[in-house]
Every structure is written in C-alpha cells, then in structure tokens.
XYZ file of C-alpha atoms in Angstrom:
312
model
C -23.354 14.643 -21.107
C -22.783 16.335 -17.787
C -21.673 15.128 -14.405
C -22.621 17.431 -11.601
C -20.995 17.484 -8.213
C -23.120 18.640 -5.325
C -22.342 18.942 -1.669
C -24.248 16.360 0.298
C -26.226 17.858 3.134
C -25.740 16.281 6.530
C -28.874 15.273 8.374
C -29.739 17.617 11.190
C -29.179 16.276 14.687
C -32.082 16.240 17.128
C -32.195 19.234 19.410
C -32.351 17.079 22.530
C -32.224 13.446 23.455
C -35.851 13.606 24.519
C -36.868 14.280 20.915
C -35.213 11.079 19.650
C -37.468 8.273 18.561
C -37.652 5.011 20.580
C -35.703 3.270 17.809
C -32.952 5.894 17.952
C -32.680 5.585 21.747
C -32.486 1.805 21.451
C -29.713 2.103 18.860
C -27.759 4.399 21.179
C -28.020 1.877 24.012
C -26.667 -0.860 21.730
C -23.740 1.242 20.498
C -21.195 0.445 23.207
C -22.048 -3.283 23.598
C -21.267 -3.707 19.899
C -18.266 -1.356 19.708
C -16.546 -2.183 23.015
C -15.212 -5.679 22.058
C -13.654 -4.422 18.821
C -12.296 -1.330 20.592
C -10.763 -3.512 23.313
C -9.047 -5.745 20.758
C -7.796 -2.677 18.898
C -6.366 -1.251 22.103
C -4.659 -4.512 23.111
C -3.184 -5.433 19.727
C -2.530 -2.008 18.147
C -2.536 0.950 20.513
C -0.670 -0.657 23.410
C 2.080 -2.220 21.194
C 2.529 1.115 19.439
C 2.975 2.914 22.754
C 5.413 0.240 23.941
C 7.379 0.558 20.701
C 7.519 4.328 21.134
C 8.895 3.853 24.664
C 11.513 1.312 23.505
C 12.675 3.761 20.837
C 13.911 6.060 23.599
C 15.965 3.309 25.246
C 18.998 1.130 24.574
C 17.856 -2.462 24.870
C 19.198 -5.766 23.572
C 15.907 -7.600 23.949
C 16.750 -8.948 27.397
C 17.906 -7.395 30.630
C 17.349 -3.853 31.832
C 16.717 -0.921 29.535
C 18.908 2.177 29.575
C 17.158 5.430 28.771
C 18.859 7.012 25.747
C 16.550 9.883 24.885
C 16.823 10.797 21.208
C 20.106 8.932 20.641
C 18.451 6.201 18.583
C 16.881 8.787 16.292
C 20.205 10.644 15.981
C 21.848 7.365 15.037
C 19.326 6.870 12.251
C 19.945 10.346 10.909
C 23.722 9.691 10.808
C 23.612 6.131 9.470
C 24.227 5.984 5.668
C 22.626 2.529 5.526
C 19.395 3.999 6.918
C 19.606 6.833 4.391
C 19.800 4.293 1.553
C 16.975 2.235 3.069
C 14.771 5.305 3.440
C 15.549 6.358 -0.140
C 14.655 2.879 -1.398
C 11.382 3.084 0.511
C 10.534 6.362 -1.206
C 11.525 4.916 -4.604
C 9.231 1.945 -4.039
C 6.479 4.255 -2.819
C 6.516 6.689 -5.731
C 8.226 4.977 -8.690
C 6.733 1.514 -8.219
C 3.434 3.059 -7.142
C 3.332 5.336 -10.184
C 4.062 2.443 -12.560
C 1.500 0.237 -10.812
C -1.292 2.801 -11.027
C -0.409 3.699 -14.631
C -0.676 0.041 -15.660
C -3.842 -0.344 -13.601
C -5.450 2.578 -15.413
C -4.419 1.160 -18.801
C -5.814 -2.249 -17.918
C -8.999 -0.619 -16.670
C -9.461 1.060 -20.059
C -8.804 -2.240 -21.866
C -10.927 -4.454 -19.623
C -13.861 -2.036 -19.657
C -14.904 -3.234 -23.123
C -13.244 -6.652 -23.212
C -15.247 -9.851 -23.610
C -14.534 -12.221 -20.732
C -13.215 -9.499 -18.486
C -14.356 -11.350 -15.352
C -12.089 -14.269 -16.182
C -9.190 -11.909 -16.932
C -9.812 -10.101 -13.660
C -9.524 -13.381 -11.762
C -6.263 -14.244 -13.530
C -4.539 -10.927 -12.870
C -5.645 -11.048 -9.220
C -3.964 -14.444 -8.735
C -0.553 -13.111 -7.472
C -2.346 -11.618 -4.456
C -3.710 -15.012 -3.442
C -0.232 -16.566 -3.269
C 2.103 -15.828 -0.368
C 4.736 -13.162 -0.924
C 7.435 -15.695 -0.040
C 6.279 -18.002 -2.843
C 6.195 -15.096 -5.293
C 9.738 -14.082 -4.376
C 10.998 -17.637 -4.908
C 9.250 -17.783 -8.293
C 10.734 -14.416 -9.228
C 14.189 -15.698 -8.302
C 13.809 -18.717 -10.598
C 12.736 -16.446 -13.447
C 15.708 -14.069 -13.180
C 18.567 -16.345 -12.144
C 21.522 -16.774 -14.532
C 20.006 -19.758 -16.350
C 16.393 -18.836 -15.637
C 13.473 -18.331 -17.967
C 14.216 -14.672 -18.704
C 17.862 -15.176 -19.689
C 16.994 -18.317 -21.657
C 14.445 -16.323 -23.649
C 16.964 -13.523 -24.220
C 19.568 -15.994 -25.483
C 16.956 -17.488 -27.781
C 16.289 -13.990 -29.134
C 19.975 -13.620 -30.039
C 21.417 -11.864 -26.964
C 24.569 -13.838 -26.192
C 25.340 -12.092 -22.885
C 22.101 -11.374 -20.987
C 22.227 -9.097 -17.937
C 23.162 -10.355 -14.501
C 19.731 -9.593 -13.043
C 20.518 -10.737 -9.509
C 23.721 -8.740 -9.386
C 23.898 -5.133 -10.531
C 20.180 -4.998 -11.396
C 18.842 -6.575 -8.208
C 16.813 -3.598 -6.979
C 15.352 -3.007 -10.451
C 14.195 -6.624 -10.582
C 12.583 -6.179 -7.157
C 10.688 -3.130 -8.403
C 9.523 -4.982 -11.528
C 8.327 -7.852 -9.337
C 6.384 -5.501 -7.093
C 4.686 -3.873 -10.078
C 3.746 -7.303 -11.442
C 2.413 -8.488 -8.088
C 0.364 -5.394 -7.248
C -1.074 -4.294 -10.595
C -3.733 -6.999 -10.629
C -4.892 -6.126 -7.119
C -5.479 -2.454 -7.834
C -6.908 -3.155 -11.286
C -9.507 -5.392 -9.656
C -10.488 -2.661 -7.179
C -10.663 0.002 -9.896
C -12.740 -2.275 -12.126
C -15.202 -2.752 -9.273
C -15.574 1.037 -9.183
C -16.014 1.160 -12.960
C -18.796 -1.439 -12.816
C -20.979 0.908 -10.769
C -20.791 3.734 -13.327
C -24.046 3.934 -15.355
C -23.676 2.560 -18.876
C -25.706 5.466 -20.216
C -22.715 7.769 -19.722
C -20.524 5.572 -21.901
C -23.277 5.329 -24.505
C -23.406 9.119 -24.599
C -19.616 9.150 -25.083
C -19.944 6.758 -28.023
C -22.620 8.929 -29.627
C -20.342 11.955 -29.339
C -17.388 10.050 -30.816
C -15.209 10.102 -27.702
C -12.086 7.948 -27.737
C -11.256 5.425 -25.014
C -8.795 7.867 -23.461
C -11.391 10.650 -23.460
C -13.958 8.345 -21.842
C -11.459 7.498 -19.152
C -10.460 11.115 -18.540
C -13.920 12.696 -18.493
C -16.117 9.879 -17.170
C -14.266 6.942 -15.611
C -11.589 8.775 -13.613
C -13.858 11.486 -12.123
C -16.477 8.955 -11.070
C -14.002 6.578 -9.428
C -11.842 9.323 -7.900
C -12.763 8.345 -4.350
C -11.759 4.718 -5.020
C -8.428 5.891 -6.459
C -7.881 7.750 -3.193
C -8.533 4.596 -1.171
C -6.142 2.638 -3.392
C -3.466 5.302 -2.898
C -3.750 4.992 0.874
C -3.615 1.187 0.689
C -0.540 1.291 -1.534
C 1.251 3.809 0.710
C 0.764 1.604 3.762
C 1.823 -1.535 1.883
C 4.891 0.084 0.288
C 6.259 1.395 3.576
C 5.875 -1.872 5.510
C 6.921 -4.131 2.616
C 9.299 -6.792 3.906
C 8.870 -10.436 2.882
C 9.337 -9.988 -0.889
C 12.656 -8.159 -0.520
C 13.914 -10.391 2.283
C 13.076 -13.704 0.594
C 14.025 -12.672 -2.945
C 17.300 -10.841 -2.345
C 18.553 -12.651 0.752
C 20.521 -15.894 0.686
C 19.755 -18.784 3.038
C 20.063 -17.443 6.572
C 21.521 -14.134 5.354
C 20.169 -10.649 4.915
C 19.876 -9.072 1.451
C 22.635 -6.678 0.329
C 22.269 -3.335 2.062
C 21.779 -1.436 -1.204
C 18.327 -3.050 -1.640
C 17.144 -2.599 1.953
C 14.061 -0.592 2.749
C 13.142 0.686 6.201
C 11.312 -2.532 7.143
C 14.365 -4.681 6.346
C 16.565 -2.171 8.172
C 14.408 -2.457 11.293
C 14.578 -6.255 11.091
C 18.365 -6.157 10.739
C 18.718 -3.859 13.732
C 16.689 -6.208 15.921
C 17.797 -9.650 14.730
C 21.204 -9.316 13.051
C 24.453 -9.183 15.005
C 24.133 -7.342 18.308
C 20.390 -6.717 18.828
C 19.481 -3.037 18.959
C 15.793 -3.004 19.717
C 15.844 0.712 20.482
C 17.099 1.543 17.002
C 14.651 -0.930 15.442
C 11.782 0.642 17.390
C 12.903 4.117 16.316
C 12.837 2.943 12.688
C 9.320 1.638 13.237
C 8.213 4.987 14.605
C 9.708 6.776 11.589
C 7.737 4.428 9.334
C 4.571 5.114 11.339
C 5.114 8.867 11.055
C 5.654 8.554 7.294
C 2.429 6.575 6.931
C 0.507 9.137 8.994
C 1.800 12.073 6.926
C 1.051 10.349 3.629
C -2.456 9.324 4.676
C -3.295 12.893 5.737
C -1.896 14.343 2.500
C -3.668 11.783 0.329
C -6.976 12.309 2.103
C -6.682 16.032 1.455
C -5.608 15.492 -2.151
C -8.516 13.184 -2.981
C -11.121 14.994 -0.880
C -14.005 16.449 -2.829
C -17.752 16.955 -2.689
C -20.003 13.994 -3.276
C -20.808 13.226 -6.899
C -24.323 12.340 -7.982
C -25.162 11.031 -11.438
C-alpha cells in the first residue's frame, strides 16, 4: 500500500491573447460582469467598514460628536490594561486549548464513525448544536450547570453531597466545555466528508496487512484529508477569535456583562463600546488587534498545511 504525492503541473498560459480560442476569449469578456457585483458588495460591506474601523482606532470618539485624533493612544491603552491582557489570554486559551480538545475529539469520532453502522444518522445528531442559535445553546448550558441543574442533580445521585459551584469558580472551564461540545460535531462532519472520498481499497489493504484503527488513521486517513484539516483549522481560528454570543449570554446576567475574568477580546470590544462611557476608539483598536491575529494565524496555518497535491 503506497500513497504517492506528486506536484501538480500548472497548465501553460497562451503566449498571446491572439492564440486564445474563441471560447477562452468569450470567458474573459464575461469575467468582470460576473465578478463585479460580488466585488462591489465585498468592498461596501467588508473593505470599507474595515478601513473605517482602522481610522476610528486612531481617534477618541464616544459614538457621537466630533472625533479627536489620538494617534496610537488607544493601542497603548490596550497594552497597559490588565483587563485586556486577561481577555487576550482567554482568547488564546479558547483558540489553542478548546481547539486542541475539539480536534482531538473530532479525530476520535472520525475513527469510530468510519466503520459504524448508521453513521449518517449519528452525523446528523452530532451536527445538531450547529443548527441551533448560540444564544439558545448558552441558555441550555446554563440550565445544565446551575446549582440545582441536571449536572449537579446527577452528581448528588452518584453520592457527591457537595457538587462544584460550576457558575462560580469554574465558570470559564464550563464555557470551554460548552464550546468543545458545540463545535466537535461540526468539525467531525467536515472531516467525515473528507473521509468518504478516500478509496475503500486503501482500507481493505490495511485490513489485509493487519493494521489497527489507529494505524489506518495515521497512515491513510490523516494524510489524505490533510488539506481538509487545514481548512478546518482556519475556520476554527476565525470562529474562536470572534466568539461572542456564547460567552455573553451564558456568563452575563440580565442586562449585565459577564465577569471580566471570562472575557475574550470580542466581549472586551463590546464592553468598550457599549458599557459605561463609550470608547469607540478603544473598541475599534481591539477589533484591529483581532483582525491582525486572524491574519497572522491564517498565514501560519496555510504554510503549515501546505503541501504538494496527493494523487491516489
């Protein structure tokens, strides 16, 4: 059993436009009419707001009235604010710790579901949390872990007379567990879609050679879905950095922000803009830091998961 990786050759470009076929010239004429509307929408709803946010980050602004140019003061304030330090640390913990646990469970479930009867039904069930709104999931999670909730009731039934105060000292841990539960099904579903395209003959060869499930995953499944793992890593990085509604709705009381020790950068930006005296400049600076973090991670992940095309 051998999987060979070969570099895919790029098709040679025509030497001159005159050598292009009539079909190719017609496709070139249709390029901009098809691309321009989407490009215009992208400019209006993404590029322009990003540039405006970058400009606001260099100003002191309360959301109304004139702006006062502040230079890098908003960024200096972030670097000196211990609350931002904790929020940034929590963002990194969610990114790497929750992400690592999520992908580890996704890989395990991929190994299990690969040979399970009725795996399509199981795949639909584990994907269910991603259909429901994050607000609804956070409310459900709160009911499960409140003092007299399902979790503590089960622990008392198992003989633990004093179950933990989950929504007190363990609040951030409960948030991380909830995020792992909510996201594992999503990434398992994507990874299983990649597994489905792997030829069955490779797994039959593994069975003939007596390979274990872990060996099949290491030498066949993981290499052949490596590009999909890279896409999932990028998706998770973006989601983890901009995560907001689950933390806000789960840890915050009615009309109040969550405790600062569970904030991430998205909640911090919201608090700067809409809590107390509005500081839109600081909120915009936080948004730009988040954007920079996303950009760095995407570049690093693309390099990490880049490889030659695999043919089998």
